[in-house]
Every structure is written in C-alpha cells, then in structure tokens.
PDB file of C-alpha atoms in Angstrom:
ATOM      1  CA  MET A   1     -30.617   8.819 -12.619  1.00  0.00           C
ATOM      2  CA  LEU A   2     -26.992   8.183 -13.525  1.00  0.00           C
ATOM      3  CA  LEU A   3     -26.908   5.162 -11.229  1.00  0.00           C
ATOM      4  CA  LEU A   4     -29.971   3.670 -12.871  1.00  0.00           C
ATOM      5  CA  SER A   5     -28.539   4.178 -16.322  1.00  0.00           C
ATOM      6  CA  LEU A   6     -25.265   2.503 -15.252  1.00  0.00           C
ATOM      7  CA  LEU A   7     -27.200  -0.418 -13.813  1.00  0.00           C
ATOM      8  CA  ASN A   8     -29.140  -0.716 -17.034  1.00  0.00           C
ATOM      9  CA  ILE A   9     -25.929  -0.763 -19.042  1.00  0.00           C
ATOM     10  CA  TYR A  10     -23.866  -3.150 -16.939  1.00  0.00           C
ATOM     11  CA  MET A  11     -26.334  -5.363 -15.075  1.00  0.00           C
ATOM     12  CA  ARG A  12     -29.533  -7.096 -15.916  1.00  0.00           C
ATOM     13  CA  PHE A  13     -32.353  -7.443 -13.449  1.00  0.00           C
ATOM     14  CA  PHE A  14     -31.913 -11.182 -12.894  1.00  0.00           C
ATOM     15  CA  GLU A  15     -28.230 -10.667 -11.990  1.00  0.00           C
ATOM     16  CA  PHE A  16     -28.992  -8.712  -8.846  1.00  0.00           C
ATOM     17  CA  SER A  17     -32.578  -9.663  -8.056  1.00  0.00           C
ATOM     18  CA  ASN A  18     -31.660 -12.951  -6.348  1.00  0.00           C
ATOM     19  CA  ILE A  19     -29.013 -11.446  -4.033  1.00  0.00           C
ATOM     20  CA  ARG A  20     -30.135 -11.994  -0.485  1.00  0.00           C
ATOM     21  CA  PRO A  21     -28.664 -10.437   2.634  1.00  0.00           C
ATOM     22  CA  THR A  22     -26.658 -12.911   4.687  1.00  0.00           C
ATOM     23  CA  LYS A  23     -26.963 -13.280   8.410  1.00  0.00           C
ATOM     24  CA  PRO A  24     -23.947 -12.360  10.510  1.00  0.00           C
ATOM     25  CA  LEU A  25     -21.792 -15.330  11.440  1.00  0.00           C
ATOM     26  CA  ASN A  26     -21.755 -16.623  14.974  1.00  0.00           C
ATOM     27  CA  ALA A  27     -18.435 -17.043  16.775  1.00  0.00           C
ATOM     28  CA  GLN A  28     -17.880 -20.669  15.735  1.00  0.00           C
ATOM     29  CA  GLN A  29     -18.635 -20.009  12.069  1.00  0.00           C
ATOM     30  CA  ALA A  30     -16.393 -16.954  12.019  1.00  0.00           C
ATOM     31  CA  ARG A  31     -13.543 -18.967  13.570  1.00  0.00           C
ATOM     32  CA  ILE A  32     -13.933 -21.749  11.001  1.00  0.00           C
ATOM     33  CA  ASN A  33     -13.911 -19.252   8.139  1.00  0.00           C
ATOM     34  CA  ALA A  34     -10.821 -17.554   9.561  1.00  0.00           C
ATOM     35  CA  LEU A  35      -9.017 -20.886   9.927  1.00  0.00           C
ATOM     36  CA  LYS A  36      -9.887 -21.820   6.350  1.00  0.00           C
ATOM     37  CA  ALA A  37      -8.511 -18.498   5.140  1.00  0.00           C
ATOM     38  CA  HIS A  38      -5.301 -19.032   7.133  1.00  0.00           C
ATOM     39  CA  VAL A  39      -4.886 -22.508   5.646  1.00  0.00           C
ATOM     40  CA  LYS A  40      -5.122 -21.142   2.116  1.00  0.00           C
ATOM     41  CA  SER A  41      -2.644 -18.349   2.793  1.00  0.00           C
ATOM     42  CA  ALA A  42      -0.237 -20.750   4.528  1.00  0.00           C
ATOM     43  CA  GLN A  43      -0.367 -23.091   1.531  1.00  0.00           C
ATOM     44  CA  ALA A  44       0.379 -20.205  -0.816  1.00  0.00           C
ATOM     45  CA  GLN A  45       3.295 -19.060   1.356  1.00  0.00           C
ATOM     46  CA  LEU A  46       4.706 -22.589   1.481  1.00  0.00           C
ATOM     47  CA  LYS A  47       4.467 -22.911  -2.283  1.00  0.00           C
ATOM     48  CA  SER A  48       6.214 -19.599  -2.862  1.00  0.00           C
ATOM     49  CA  GLU A  49       8.952 -20.455  -0.339  1.00  0.00           C
ATOM     50  CA  ARG A  50       9.641 -23.775  -2.048  1.00  0.00           C
ATOM     51  CA  LYS A  51       9.800 -22.016  -5.405  1.00  0.00           C
ATOM     52  CA  ARG A  52      12.188 -19.412  -3.960  1.00  0.00           C
ATOM     53  CA  GLN A  53      14.485 -22.133  -2.614  1.00  0.00           C
ATOM     54  CA  GLN A  54      14.469 -23.945  -5.956  1.00  0.00           C
ATOM     55  CA  ILE A  55      15.444 -20.742  -7.750  1.00  0.00           C
ATOM     56  CA  GLN A  56      18.202 -20.087  -5.230  1.00  0.00           C
ATOM     57  CA  GLN A  57      19.604 -23.601  -5.677  1.00  0.00           C
ATOM     58  CA  ALA A  58      19.522 -23.241  -9.462  1.00  0.00           C
ATOM     59  CA  GLN A  59      21.321 -19.901  -9.244  1.00  0.00           C
ATOM     60  CA  GLN A  60      23.966 -21.468  -6.998  1.00  0.00           C
ATOM     61  CA  ARG A  61      24.505 -24.308  -9.505  1.00  0.00           C
ATOM     62  CA  ILE A  62      24.863 -21.816 -12.348  1.00  0.00           C
ATOM     63  CA  TYR A  63      27.371 -19.817 -10.309  1.00  0.00           C
ATOM     64  CA  THR A  64      29.498 -22.874  -9.491  1.00  0.00           C
ATOM     65  CA  LEU A  65      29.452 -24.050 -13.131  1.00  0.00           C
ATOM     66  CA  GLN A  66      30.458 -20.634 -14.464  1.00  0.00           C
ATOM     67  CA  LYS A  67      33.184 -20.097 -11.888  1.00  0.00           C
ATOM     68  CA  PRO A  68      36.595 -20.627 -13.525  1.00  0.00           C
ATOM     69  CA  ALA A  69      38.491 -23.639 -12.209  1.00  0.00           C
ATOM     70  CA  THR A  70      41.548 -22.606 -10.230  1.00  0.00           C
TER      71      THR A  70
END
C-alpha cells in the first residue's frame, strides 16, 4: 500500500506505462556500447589532464614571478 501511495505521489501513470523491457544485447552491440563508453571516459580524462597541466604551468609562472631576484 505504501508503494502505491508513493507512486501516486511521485509518478503519473503515463510516465511509467510506456516503459518497455529491452532485449539483452548481442555480443557485437555490447562491444559497441562498451567502446562508446570508453571513448567518452577517455575524452573526459584528456580534458581533465589538459586542465591540470594548464593549472600547473600557471602555478609555475606565479612562483617564478614572486621569487625574489638574486
């Protein structure tokens, strides 16, 4: 009963009535999906690494500018 009342509060019938079960992926489809996921994560890692290097270079410039001339 609690579950039904929560569904009535948070979801409407049309929001979950059109959800259909999906078939399991075959080997080729699973491989393609995995490769796509790896591409996205690799792009994110590359972006963060570039940002890290930029921050490191900026910190190095600040350090050399603040260092007293001897």
